[in-house]
mmCIF file of C-alpha atoms in Angstrom:
data_model
loop_
_atom_site.group_PDB
_atom_site.id
_atom_site.type_symbol
_atom_site.label_atom_id
_atom_site.label_comp_id
_atom_site.label_asym_id
_atom_site.label_seq_id
_atom_site.Cartn_x
_atom_site.Cartn_y
_atom_site.Cartn_z
ATOM 1 C CA MET A 1 22.331 -19.772 0.892
ATOM 2 C CA SER A 2 20.004 -22.107 2.233
ATOM 3 C CA HIS A 3 16.218 -21.166 2.603
ATOM 4 C CA ALA A 4 16.602 -21.946 6.264
ATOM 5 C CA ILE A 5 19.210 -19.060 6.443
ATOM 6 C CA PHE A 6 17.358 -16.720 4.200
ATOM 7 C CA ALA A 7 14.416 -17.203 6.713
ATOM 8 C CA ILE A 8 16.472 -16.086 9.584
ATOM 9 C CA LEU A 9 17.953 -13.384 8.152
ATOM 10 C CA LEU A 10 14.186 -12.267 6.897
ATOM 11 C CA TYR A 11 12.152 -13.080 9.685
ATOM 12 C CA GLY A 12 14.233 -13.042 12.572
ATOM 13 C CA GLU A 13 12.441 -15.097 15.489
ATOM 14 C CA ASP A 14 9.330 -15.368 13.730
ATOM 15 C CA GLY A 15 9.926 -18.513 12.353
ATOM 16 C CA LEU A 16 7.524 -18.031 9.280
ATOM 17 C CA THR A 17 8.178 -20.293 6.501
ATOM 18 C CA TYR A 18 10.133 -18.530 4.168
ATOM 19 C CA ARG A 19 8.515 -18.025 0.600
ATOM 20 C CA PRO A 20 11.078 -17.077 -1.966
ATOM 21 C CA GLU A 21 8.541 -15.919 -4.335
ATOM 22 C CA ILE A 22 7.396 -13.116 -1.880
ATOM 23 C CA ASP A 23 10.828 -11.816 -2.143
ATOM 24 C CA GLY A 24 10.429 -11.982 -5.952
ATOM 25 C CA LEU A 25 7.220 -9.992 -5.687
ATOM 26 C CA ARG A 26 9.405 -7.471 -3.636
ATOM 27 C CA ALA A 27 11.926 -7.258 -6.409
ATOM 28 C CA ILE A 28 9.000 -6.216 -8.951
ATOM 29 C CA ALA A 29 7.878 -3.735 -6.310
ATOM 30 C CA VAL A 30 11.066 -2.065 -5.888
ATOM 31 C CA MET A 31 11.937 -1.944 -9.699
ATOM 32 C CA LEU A 32 8.633 -0.428 -10.632
ATOM 33 C CA VAL A 33 9.519 2.469 -8.493
ATOM 34 C CA ILE A 34 12.949 2.721 -9.832
ATOM 35 C CA LEU A 35 11.722 2.902 -13.266
ATOM 36 C CA TYR A 36 9.232 5.238 -12.462
ATOM 37 C CA HIS A 37 11.538 7.628 -10.724
ATOM 38 C CA GLY A 38 14.252 7.082 -13.156
ATOM 39 C CA GLY A 39 12.173 8.326 -15.825
ATOM 40 C CA PHE A 40 14.041 6.248 -18.842
ATOM 41 C CA GLU A 41 13.315 7.145 -22.324
ATOM 42 C CA ILE A 42 12.143 4.196 -24.424
ATOM 43 C CA PHE A 43 11.296 4.284 -28.204
ATOM 44 C CA GLY A 44 11.224 8.166 -27.501
ATOM 45 C CA ARG A 45 9.010 8.165 -24.880
ATOM 46 C CA THR A 46 9.495 8.677 -21.015
ATOM 47 C CA GLY A 47 6.057 7.729 -19.621
ATOM 48 C CA TRP A 48 6.157 3.982 -20.066
ATOM 49 C CA PHE A 49 6.398 3.727 -16.168
ATOM 50 C CA ASP A 50 4.126 6.709 -14.935
ATOM 51 C CA ASN A 51 2.145 4.138 -12.847
ATOM 52 C CA GLY A 52 5.406 2.577 -11.308
ATOM 53 C CA ASP A 53 4.496 4.209 -8.116
ATOM 54 C CA ILE A 54 2.283 1.234 -7.798
ATOM 55 C CA GLY A 55 5.058 -0.656 -6.508
ATOM 56 C CA VAL A 56 4.863 1.083 -3.054
ATOM 57 C CA ASP A 57 1.172 -0.268 -2.943
ATOM 58 C CA VAL A 58 2.403 -3.717 -3.601
ATOM 59 C CA PHE A 59 4.858 -3.382 -0.648
ATOM 60 C CA PHE A 60 2.125 -2.364 1.383
ATOM 61 C CA VAL A 61 -0.045 -5.842 0.211
ATOM 62 C CA ILE A 62 3.191 -7.830 1.184
ATOM 63 C CA SER A 63 3.435 -6.015 4.688
ATOM 64 C CA GLY A 64 0.126 -6.529 5.736
ATOM 65 C CA TYR A 65 0.221 -10.020 4.804
ATOM 66 C CA LEU A 66 4.001 -10.689 6.758
ATOM 67 C CA ILE A 67 2.777 -8.412 9.810
ATOM 68 C CA THR A 68 -0.814 -10.174 10.226
ATOM 69 C CA SER A 69 1.241 -13.737 9.825
ATOM 70 C CA ILE A 70 3.707 -13.055 12.388
ATOM 71 C CA ILE A 71 0.982 -11.638 14.846
ATOM 72 C CA LEU A 72 -1.474 -14.704 14.377
ATOM 73 C CA LYS A 73 1.325 -17.112 14.590
ATOM 74 C CA GLU A 74 2.425 -15.978 17.668
ATOM 75 C CA LEU A 75 -1.166 -16.017 19.249
ATOM 76 C CA ARG A 76 -1.665 -19.332 17.757
ATOM 77 C CA GLU A 77 1.693 -21.073 19.261
ATOM 78 C CA THR A 78 1.829 -19.047 22.651
ATOM 79 C CA GLY A 79 -1.842 -17.759 23.351
ATOM 80 C CA ALA A 80 -0.361 -14.179 23.898
ATOM 81 C CA PHE A 81 1.303 -11.478 22.165
ATOM 82 C CA SER A 82 4.559 -9.507 23.065
ATOM 83 C CA TYR A 83 4.240 -5.809 21.877
ATOM 84 C CA ARG A 84 7.730 -5.579 23.045
ATOM 85 C CA ASN A 85 9.242 -8.264 20.961
ATOM 86 C CA PHE A 86 7.005 -7.292 17.928
ATOM 87 C CA TYR A 87 8.265 -3.725 18.018
ATOM 88 C CA GLU A 88 11.726 -4.731 18.760
ATOM 89 C CA ARG A 89 11.709 -6.778 15.217
ATOM 90 C CA ARG A 90 10.159 -3.903 13.479
ATOM 91 C CA THR A 91 12.699 -1.493 15.069
ATOM 92 C CA ARG A 92 15.634 -3.742 13.837
ATOM 93 C CA ARG A 93 14.110 -4.143 10.414
ATOM 94 C CA ILE A 94 13.647 -0.412 9.610
ATOM 95 C CA LEU A 95 15.772 1.627 11.771
ATOM 96 C CA PRO A 96 19.533 0.540 11.285
ATOM 97 C CA GLY A 97 19.065 0.889 7.223
ATOM 98 C CA LEU A 98 17.270 4.228 7.819
ATOM 99 C CA PHE A 99 19.799 5.778 10.132
ATOM 100 C CA ALA A 100 22.645 4.491 7.741
ATOM 101 C CA VAL A 101 21.292 6.588 4.998
ATOM 102 C CA LEU A 102 20.527 9.669 6.869
ATOM 103 C CA LEU A 103 23.974 9.571 8.041
ATOM 104 C CA ALA A 104 25.456 8.957 4.819
ATOM 105 C CA ILE A 105 23.326 11.698 2.693
ATOM 106 C CA PHE A 106 23.235 14.284 5.502
ATOM 107 C CA PRO A 107 26.760 16.101 4.665
ATOM 108 C CA VAL A 108 26.117 15.882 0.811
ATOM 109 C CA TYR A 109 22.728 17.668 0.968
ATOM 110 C CA PHE A 110 23.987 20.006 3.675
ATOM 111 C CA PHE A 111 26.209 21.525 1.014
ATOM 112 C CA LEU A 112 24.096 20.682 -2.057
ATOM 113 C CA LEU A 113 21.039 22.474 -0.818
ATOM 114 C CA ASP A 114 20.415 26.080 0.595
ATOM 115 C CA GLY A 115 17.624 28.395 1.570
ATOM 116 C CA LEU A 116 14.307 26.807 2.023
ATOM 117 C CA ASP A 117 15.062 23.622 0.053
ATOM 118 C CA LEU A 118 17.896 23.185 3.069
ATOM 119 C CA ASP A 119 15.371 23.858 5.695
ATOM 120 C CA PHE A 120 12.594 21.504 4.068
ATOM 121 C CA PHE A 121 15.317 18.726 3.977
ATOM 122 C CA PHE A 122 16.358 19.268 7.690
ATOM 123 C CA MET A 123 12.483 18.960 8.580
ATOM 124 C CA THR A 124 12.111 15.787 6.589
ATOM 125 C CA VAL A 125 15.078 14.204 8.330
ATOM 126 C CA ILE A 126 13.427 14.770 11.549
ATOM 127 C CA ALA A 127 10.057 13.658 10.464
ATOM 128 C CA SER A 128 11.158 10.399 8.949
ATOM 129 C CA ILE A 129 13.056 9.427 12.169
ATOM 130 C CA ALA A 130 9.769 10.030 13.805
ATOM 131 C CA PHE A 131 7.917 8.068 11.177
ATOM 132 C CA CYS A 132 5.748 10.784 10.139
ATOM 133 C CA SER A 133 7.095 12.244 7.006
ATOM 134 C CA ASN A 134 4.104 11.382 5.455
ATOM 135 C CA ILE A 135 2.139 13.953 7.640
ATOM 136 C CA LEU A 136 4.623 16.558 6.911
ATOM 137 C CA PHE A 137 4.524 16.262 3.220
ATOM 138 C CA TYR A 138 0.717 16.391 3.371
ATOM 139 C CA ILE A 139 0.744 19.352 5.772
ATOM 140 C CA VAL A 140 3.429 21.652 4.175
ATOM 141 C CA GLY A 141 4.657 19.943 0.891
ATOM 142 C CA SER A 142 1.881 21.679 -1.213
ATOM 143 C CA ASP A 143 2.538 25.359 0.230
ATOM 144 C CA LEU A 144 6.486 24.784 -0.227
ATOM 145 C CA ALA A 145 5.855 23.613 -3.631
ATOM 146 C CA GLU A 146 4.119 26.771 -4.336
ATOM 147 C CA GLN A 147 7.344 28.620 -3.278
ATOM 148 C CA GLY A 148 9.580 26.755 -5.659
ATOM 149 C CA VAL A 149 10.967 24.346 -2.832
ATOM 150 C CA GLU A 150 11.983 20.881 -4.122
ATOM 151 C CA VAL A 151 10.294 17.909 -2.655
ATOM 152 C CA GLY A 152 13.815 16.848 -1.612
ATOM 153 C CA PRO A 153 15.640 13.548 -1.301
ATOM 154 C CA LEU A 154 13.721 11.818 1.716
ATOM 155 C CA ILE A 155 10.033 12.329 -0.005
ATOM 156 C CA HIS A 156 10.029 8.346 -0.487
ATOM 157 C CA THR A 157 9.968 8.096 3.321
ATOM 158 C CA TRP A 158 6.335 8.961 3.556
ATOM 159 C CA SER A 159 5.358 5.143 2.826
ATOM 160 C CA LEU A 160 7.810 4.212 5.928
ATOM 161 C CA GLY A 161 5.468 6.738 8.060
ATOM 162 C CA ILE A 162 2.388 4.823 6.701
ATOM 163 C CA GLU A 163 3.702 1.440 7.410
ATOM 164 C CA GLU A 164 4.895 2.528 11.073
ATOM 165 C CA GLN A 165 1.577 4.067 11.621
ATOM 166 C CA PHE A 166 -0.185 0.394 10.937
ATOM 167 C CA TYR A 167 2.268 -1.354 12.927
ATOM 168 C CA ILE A 168 0.797 0.885 15.918
ATOM 169 C CA ILE A 169 -2.618 0.833 15.097
ATOM 170 C CA PHE A 170 -3.371 -2.742 13.687
ATOM 171 C CA PRO A 171 -2.035 -4.937 16.275
ATOM 172 C CA VAL A 172 -4.350 -3.147 18.845
ATOM 173 C CA VAL A 173 -7.326 -3.621 16.349
ATOM 174 C CA LEU A 174 -6.866 -7.018 15.755
ATOM 175 C CA LEU A 175 -6.247 -8.224 19.772
ATOM 176 C CA LEU A 176 -9.209 -5.830 20.750
ATOM 177 C CA SER A 177 -11.411 -7.960 18.206
ATOM 178 C CA LEU A 178 -9.666 -11.272 19.600
ATOM 179 C CA ARG A 179 -10.687 -10.377 23.187
ATOM 180 C CA PHE A 180 -14.197 -9.710 22.184
ATOM 181 C CA SER A 181 -14.513 -12.609 20.136
ATOM 182 C CA PRO A 182 -12.270 -14.756 17.395
ATOM 183 C CA ARG A 183 -15.386 -14.746 15.307
ATOM 184 C CA VAL A 184 -15.472 -11.135 14.844
ATOM 185 C CA ILE A 185 -11.664 -10.994 13.257
ATOM 186 C CA LEU A 186 -12.888 -11.150 9.790
ATOM 187 C CA PRO A 187 -15.674 -9.368 9.778
ATOM 188 C CA VAL A 188 -13.886 -6.313 11.344
ATOM 189 C CA LEU A 189 -11.204 -6.712 8.720
ATOM 190 C CA ILE A 190 -13.459 -6.728 5.950
ATOM 191 C CA PHE A 191 -15.599 -3.833 7.482
ATOM 192 C CA LEU A 192 -12.417 -1.971 7.876
ATOM 193 C CA PHE A 193 -11.276 -2.841 4.209
ATOM 194 C CA PHE A 194 -14.228 -1.523 2.572
ATOM 195 C CA ILE A 195 -14.433 1.716 4.785
ATOM 196 C CA SER A 196 -10.807 2.719 3.791
ATOM 197 C CA LEU A 197 -11.138 1.862 0.102
ATOM 198 C CA GLN A 198 -14.463 3.821 -0.222
ATOM 199 C CA PHE A 199 -12.585 6.652 1.499
ATOM 200 C CA SER A 200 -9.698 6.541 -0.472
ATOM 201 C CA ASP A 201 -11.946 6.814 -3.854
ATOM 202 C CA PHE A 202 -13.964 9.311 -2.186
ATOM 203 C CA MET A 203 -11.153 11.715 -1.284
ATOM 204 C CA ALA A 204 -9.289 11.110 -4.687
ATOM 205 C CA ASP A 205 -10.966 14.112 -6.440
ATOM 206 C CA ARG A 206 -11.501 16.173 -3.266
ATOM 207 C CA ASN A 207 -8.152 16.158 -1.460
ATOM 208 C CA GLN A 208 -5.112 14.474 -3.583
ATOM 209 C CA ASN A 209 -2.732 15.171 -1.040
ATOM 210 C CA PHE A 210 -4.187 14.015 1.965
ATOM 211 C CA ASN A 211 -5.693 10.757 -0.060
ATOM 212 C CA PHE A 212 -1.740 10.134 -1.412
ATOM 213 C CA PHE A 213 0.224 10.772 2.155
ATOM 214 C CA MET A 214 -2.334 9.571 4.912
ATOM 215 C CA LEU A 215 -2.791 6.070 6.220
ATOM 216 C CA SER A 216 -6.475 6.334 6.013
ATOM 217 C CA SER A 217 -6.645 6.196 2.562
ATOM 218 C CA ARG A 218 -3.904 3.279 2.230
ATOM 219 C CA PHE A 219 -5.313 1.182 5.129
ATOM 220 C CA TRP A 220 -7.157 -1.299 2.764
ATOM 221 C CA GLU A 221 -4.254 -1.881 0.891
ATOM 222 C CA LEU A 222 -2.387 -3.362 4.001
ATOM 223 C CA LEU A 223 -5.775 -5.164 5.164
ATOM 224 C CA ALA A 224 -5.593 -6.819 1.844
ATOM 225 C CA GLY A 225 -2.591 -8.901 3.051
ATOM 226 C CA SER A 226 -3.812 -9.123 6.576
ATOM 227 C CA LEU A 227 -6.863 -10.711 4.954
ATOM 228 C CA LEU A 228 -4.805 -13.124 3.177
ATOM 229 C CA ALA A 229 -2.865 -14.070 6.123
ATOM 230 C CA TYR A 230 -6.048 -14.755 8.432
ATOM 231 C CA LEU A 231 -7.694 -16.848 5.659
ATOM 232 C CA GLU A 232 -4.649 -18.764 5.402
ATOM 233 C CA GLN A 233 -4.212 -19.272 8.994
ATOM 234 C CA GLU A 234 -7.833 -20.437 9.425
ATOM 235 C CA HIS A 235 -8.071 -22.587 6.414
ATOM 236 C CA GLY A 236 -4.295 -23.064 5.436
ATOM 237 C CA ALA A 237 -2.886 -22.255 1.859
ATOM 238 C CA VAL A 238 -4.794 -23.004 -1.221
ATOM 239 C CA ARG A 239 -4.020 -25.914 -2.849
ATOM 240 C CA HIS A 240 -5.863 -26.599 -6.175
ATOM 241 C CA ARG A 241 -3.704 -27.151 -9.111
ATOM 242 C CA LEU A 242 -5.752 -25.119 -11.779
ATOM 243 C CA LEU A 243 -5.975 -22.128 -9.249
ATOM 244 C CA ASN A 244 -2.344 -22.326 -8.301
ATOM 245 C CA LEU A 245 -1.116 -22.135 -11.772
ATOM 246 C CA VAL A 246 -3.594 -19.501 -13.112
ATOM 247 C CA MET A 247 -4.172 -17.049 -10.748
ATOM 248 C CA PRO A 248 -0.498 -15.866 -10.117
ATOM 249 C CA VAL A 249 -0.476 -15.307 -13.921
ATOM 250 C CA ILE A 250 -3.550 -13.213 -13.978
ATOM 251 C CA GLY A 251 -2.002 -11.467 -10.645
ATOM 252 C CA LEU A 252 0.975 -10.922 -12.627
ATOM 253 C CA CYS A 253 -0.751 -9.570 -15.394
ATOM 254 C CA MET A 254 -2.730 -7.377 -13.632
ATOM 255 C CA ILE A 255 0.085 -5.514 -12.154
ATOM 256 C CA ILE A 256 1.767 -5.237 -15.622
ATOM 257 C CA TRP A 257 -1.258 -4.056 -17.291
ATOM 258 C CA TYR A 258 -1.698 -1.335 -14.710
ATOM 259 C CA VAL A 259 1.560 -0.287 -15.170
ATOM 260 C CA LEU A 260 2.091 -0.242 -18.768
ATOM 261 C CA LEU A 261 -1.032 -0.688 -20.844
ATOM 262 C CA SER A 262 -3.813 0.988 -18.560
ATOM 263 C CA GLY A 263 -3.161 4.706 -19.698
ATOM 264 C CA ILE A 264 -4.284 5.640 -16.252
ATOM 265 C CA HIS A 265 -3.141 8.519 -14.554
ATOM 266 C CA GLN A 266 -5.362 9.260 -11.553
ATOM 267 C CA ALA A 267 -5.116 10.567 -8.191
ATOM 268 C CA VAL A 268 -4.311 7.308 -6.528
ATOM 269 C CA PRO A 269 -5.332 5.507 -4.328
ATOM 270 C CA ASN A 270 -8.844 4.771 -5.635
ATOM 271 C CA TYR A 271 -11.192 2.128 -7.156
ATOM 272 C CA VAL A 272 -8.791 1.450 -10.037
ATOM 273 C CA THR A 273 -5.850 0.693 -7.705
ATOM 274 C CA VAL A 274 -7.941 -2.453 -6.643
ATOM 275 C CA ILE A 275 -6.465 -4.077 -9.882
ATOM 276 C CA PRO A 276 -2.748 -4.028 -8.868
ATOM 277 C CA VAL A 277 -3.537 -4.748 -5.085
ATOM 278 C CA LEU A 278 -5.711 -7.445 -5.755
ATOM 279 C CA GLY A 279 -2.664 -8.766 -8.369
ATOM 280 C CA ALA A 280 -0.279 -8.787 -5.757
ATOM 281 C CA ALA A 281 -3.032 -10.620 -3.527
ATOM 282 C CA PHE A 282 -3.213 -13.255 -5.956
ATOM 283 C CA ILE A 283 0.220 -13.820 -6.484
ATOM 284 C CA ILE A 284 0.607 -14.192 -2.507
ATOM 285 C CA ALA A 285 -1.974 -16.414 -2.185
ATOM 286 C CA PHE A 286 -1.597 -18.655 -4.845
ATOM 287 C CA ALA A 287 2.121 -18.463 -5.943
ATOM 288 C CA SER A 288 4.506 -21.354 -4.707
ATOM 289 C CA ARG A 289 7.423 -23.141 -6.017
ATOM 290 C CA ASP A 290 4.951 -25.759 -7.880
ATOM 291 C CA ASN A 291 3.952 -23.246 -10.443
ATOM 292 C CA PRO A 292 5.676 -21.154 -12.982
ATOM 293 C CA VAL A 293 5.361 -18.008 -11.430
ATOM 294 C CA GLY A 294 6.274 -18.899 -8.489
ATOM 295 C CA ARG A 295 9.564 -20.620 -9.602
ATOM 296 C CA LEU A 296 10.115 -17.419 -11.782
ATOM 297 C CA LEU A 297 9.846 -15.133 -8.770
ATOM 298 C CA GLY A 298 11.712 -17.628 -6.681
ATOM 299 C CA THR A 299 15.085 -17.401 -9.060
ATOM 300 C CA LYS A 300 18.257 -16.088 -7.703
ATOM 301 C CA PRO A 301 18.188 -12.711 -9.629
ATOM 302 C CA PHE A 302 14.499 -12.069 -8.202
ATOM 303 C CA VAL A 303 15.540 -13.268 -4.737
ATOM 304 C CA ALA A 304 18.497 -11.199 -4.445
ATOM 305 C CA VAL A 305 16.835 -7.872 -5.411
ATOM 306 C CA GLY A 306 14.131 -8.836 -3.133
ATOM 307 C CA LEU A 307 16.158 -9.374 -0.143
ATOM 308 C CA MET A 308 17.754 -6.186 -0.362
ATOM 309 C CA SER A 309 14.659 -4.029 -1.525
ATOM 310 C CA TYR A 310 14.363 -2.013 1.757
ATOM 311 C CA SER A 311 18.048 -0.736 1.380
ATOM 312 C CA LEU A 312 17.379 -0.414 -2.673
ATOM 313 C CA TYR A 313 14.353 1.762 -1.590
ATOM 314 C CA LEU A 314 15.920 4.024 0.732
ATOM 315 C CA TRP A 315 18.844 4.676 -1.351
ATOM 316 C CA HIS A 316 17.469 5.261 -4.761
ATOM 317 C CA TRP A 317 15.894 8.542 -4.544
ATOM 318 C CA PRO A 318 18.465 10.527 -2.709
ATOM 319 C CA VAL A 319 21.006 9.060 -5.460
ATOM 320 C CA PHE A 320 18.597 10.069 -8.036
ATOM 321 C CA PHE A 321 17.850 13.434 -6.547
ATOM 322 C CA PHE A 322 21.539 14.213 -6.347
ATOM 323 C CA PHE A 323 22.300 13.526 -9.687
ATOM 324 C CA LYS A 324 18.932 15.653 -10.948
ATOM 325 C CA GLN A 325 20.565 18.490 -9.236
ATOM 326 C CA ILE A 326 23.869 18.174 -10.688
ATOM 327 C CA GLN A 327 22.813 16.923 -14.372
ATOM 328 C CA PRO A 328 19.753 18.468 -15.485
ATOM 329 C CA ALA A 329 19.479 16.687 -18.730
ATOM 330 C CA PRO A 330 20.717 13.076 -18.229
ATOM 331 C CA GLU A 331 20.714 10.358 -21.024
ATOM 332 C CA ASN A 332 19.602 6.891 -20.303
ATOM 333 C CA LEU A 333 23.062 5.617 -20.051
ATOM 334 C CA ASP A 334 23.554 8.382 -17.129
ATOM 335 C CA ARG A 335 20.313 7.050 -15.220
ATOM 336 C CA LEU A 336 21.643 3.406 -15.754
ATOM 337 C CA GLY A 337 24.487 4.605 -13.722
ATOM 338 C CA TRP A 338 22.287 6.089 -10.911
ATOM 339 C CA VAL A 339 20.637 2.705 -10.759
ATOM 340 C CA GLY A 340 24.055 0.908 -10.691
ATOM 341 C CA LEU A 341 25.140 3.169 -7.764
ATOM 342 C CA SER A 342 21.994 2.634 -5.874
ATOM 343 C CA PHE A 343 22.377 -1.088 -6.364
ATOM 344 C CA LEU A 344 25.935 -0.741 -4.992
ATOM 345 C CA LEU A 345 25.199 1.281 -1.914
ATOM 346 C CA SER A 346 22.144 -0.896 -1.163
ATOM 347 C CA GLY A 347 24.095 -4.397 -1.160
ATOM 348 C CA LEU A 348 26.557 -2.682 1.374
ATOM 349 C CA THR A 349 24.049 -1.538 3.434
ATOM 350 C CA TYR A 350 22.077 -4.955 3.349
ATOM 351 C CA TYR A 351 25.026 -6.944 4.243
ATOM 352 C CA PHE A 352 26.835 -4.628 6.542
ATOM 353 C CA VAL A 353 23.644 -2.633 8.429
ATOM 354 C CA GLU A 354 20.727 -4.663 7.980
ATOM 355 C CA GLN A 355 21.768 -8.114 8.439
ATOM 356 C CA PRO A 356 23.933 -7.648 11.498
ATOM 357 C CA PHE A 357 21.562 -5.515 13.143
ATOM 358 C CA ARG A 358 18.575 -8.004 12.773
ATOM 359 C CA ASN A 359 20.533 -10.532 14.667
ATOM 360 C CA ARG A 360 20.654 -10.580 18.567
ATOM 361 C CA ALA A 361 23.803 -12.356 18.546
ATOM 362 C CA PHE A 362 25.180 -9.219 16.864
ATOM 363 C CA ILE A 363 24.021 -6.702 19.416
ATOM 364 C CA SER A 364 21.304 -7.544 22.217
ATOM 365 C CA ILE A 365 18.368 -5.678 23.175
ATOM 366 C CA LYS A 366 19.921 -3.038 25.538
ATOM 367 C CA PRO A 367 22.906 -1.645 23.646
ATOM 368 C CA PHE A 368 21.041 -1.794 20.577
ATOM 369 C CA TYR A 369 18.375 0.578 21.762
ATOM 370 C CA ILE A 370 21.079 2.624 23.467
ATOM 371 C CA LEU A 371 22.952 2.755 20.110
ATOM 372 C CA LEU A 372 19.775 3.680 18.260
ATOM 373 C CA ALA A 373 18.846 6.464 20.805
ATOM 374 C CA LEU A 374 22.294 7.985 20.351
ATOM 375 C CA VAL A 375 22.522 7.834 16.576
ATOM 376 C CA ALA A 376 18.853 9.421 16.479
ATOM 377 C CA ALA A 377 19.770 12.382 18.814
ATOM 378 C CA PHE A 378 23.000 12.815 16.814
ATOM 379 C CA ILE A 379 20.800 13.138 13.674
ATOM 380 C CA ILE A 380 18.438 15.644 15.128
ATOM 381 C CA LEU A 381 20.773 17.759 16.619
ATOM 382 C CA LEU A 382 22.464 17.811 13.059
ATOM 383 C CA ALA A 383 19.254 18.807 11.729
ATOM 384 C CA VAL A 384 18.284 21.361 14.154
ATOM 385 C CA PHE A 385 21.461 23.081 14.017
ATOM 386 C CA GLY A 386 22.118 22.499 10.518
ATOM 387 C CA ALA A 387 20.739 25.720 8.902
ATOM 388 C CA PRO A 388 22.408 28.122 11.274
ATOM 389 C CA SER A 389 25.484 26.357 10.846
ATOM 390 C CA LYS A 390 25.551 26.636 7.351
ATOM 391 C CA HIS A 391 24.720 30.136 7.523
ATOM 392 C CA TYR A 392 27.444 30.683 9.940
ATOM 393 C CA LEU A 393 30.356 29.136 7.632
ATOM 394 C CA LEU A 394 28.807 31.147 4.579
ATOM 395 C CA SER A 395 29.335 34.371 6.343
ATOM 396 C CA LYS A 396 32.818 33.413 7.351
ATOM 397 C CA ILE A 397 33.840 32.434 3.813
ATOM 398 C CA ASP A 398 32.136 35.789 2.939
#
């Protein structure tokens, strides 16, 4: 498949120049999260990837970069920005895969869970559709944990809430800054970056749940990518032989060091989180097909995993959570099986759900929104009436 086709699949009508190394970085990010959740035992130790959740932070940097590039490109080429087109693209990118996973796992967890665990699952289903599951986990997660309620198979959707909230707020901030004066965009982005970073470090030891789940503490990670996109738009991509050679290597080492060697197990995000975030930024800013890191990340295995990283992220935790319920003491081989099943389901979702629904030729805007509304309403009704239905069924069985 050519890079041109990849670009159409990945960016739709945004027309951004396709960069396979960014997909490779996506692959690293999602595999770090999978290794973190997998809990593999290596050389008698299971904590090798305790910091692997930093993969989500890498995703945030990538998202900030791509979203800002899309907005600035449209502004530069047309002199205007269409919220309708922007949110249509985001909807096509995110909701079909999410709805497919929710529909698939609903009957499984309907029968597997019970009591407060089941009720909380239904709550997270609705919250994930509304892109506010991060807020739900902050508000009630710790209280339910004290009652022995598990986080459930949708805990990972907190990051989708963060991203969607960013998509709502950031275009407004950027366009208001531009309307005031194009010269204030960079100072505004820098100011918000440092305010959010300072806030996250301040809150790290004061309210860890709030700090972890809320956009205010994660905004700077997305803005790291936004700043890259703005500087690239204004000054062009970096073309310096030494920097392009060295900086991606440094960036990759910063991520690996944080995950494997740092020994840091803190309430993230905080100042220390700058290390992997900056590492991801270095790779995006300096890597290309002309240097070793860019060529490595642009190889077919990395690109293939990166392309389906969204589906892989959606599927891996529901799969892991299911098997942890029925197999409390898994071996490494069992965990590899979980990963293999996650890849299989992700591949099917990517090719048969994600790709078709991103294409307007497959389904136009009006039918697309009608279908989404019907599916969302169906899932919400299942969640609302799920607990009473199960209680009724159990009473009939008894």
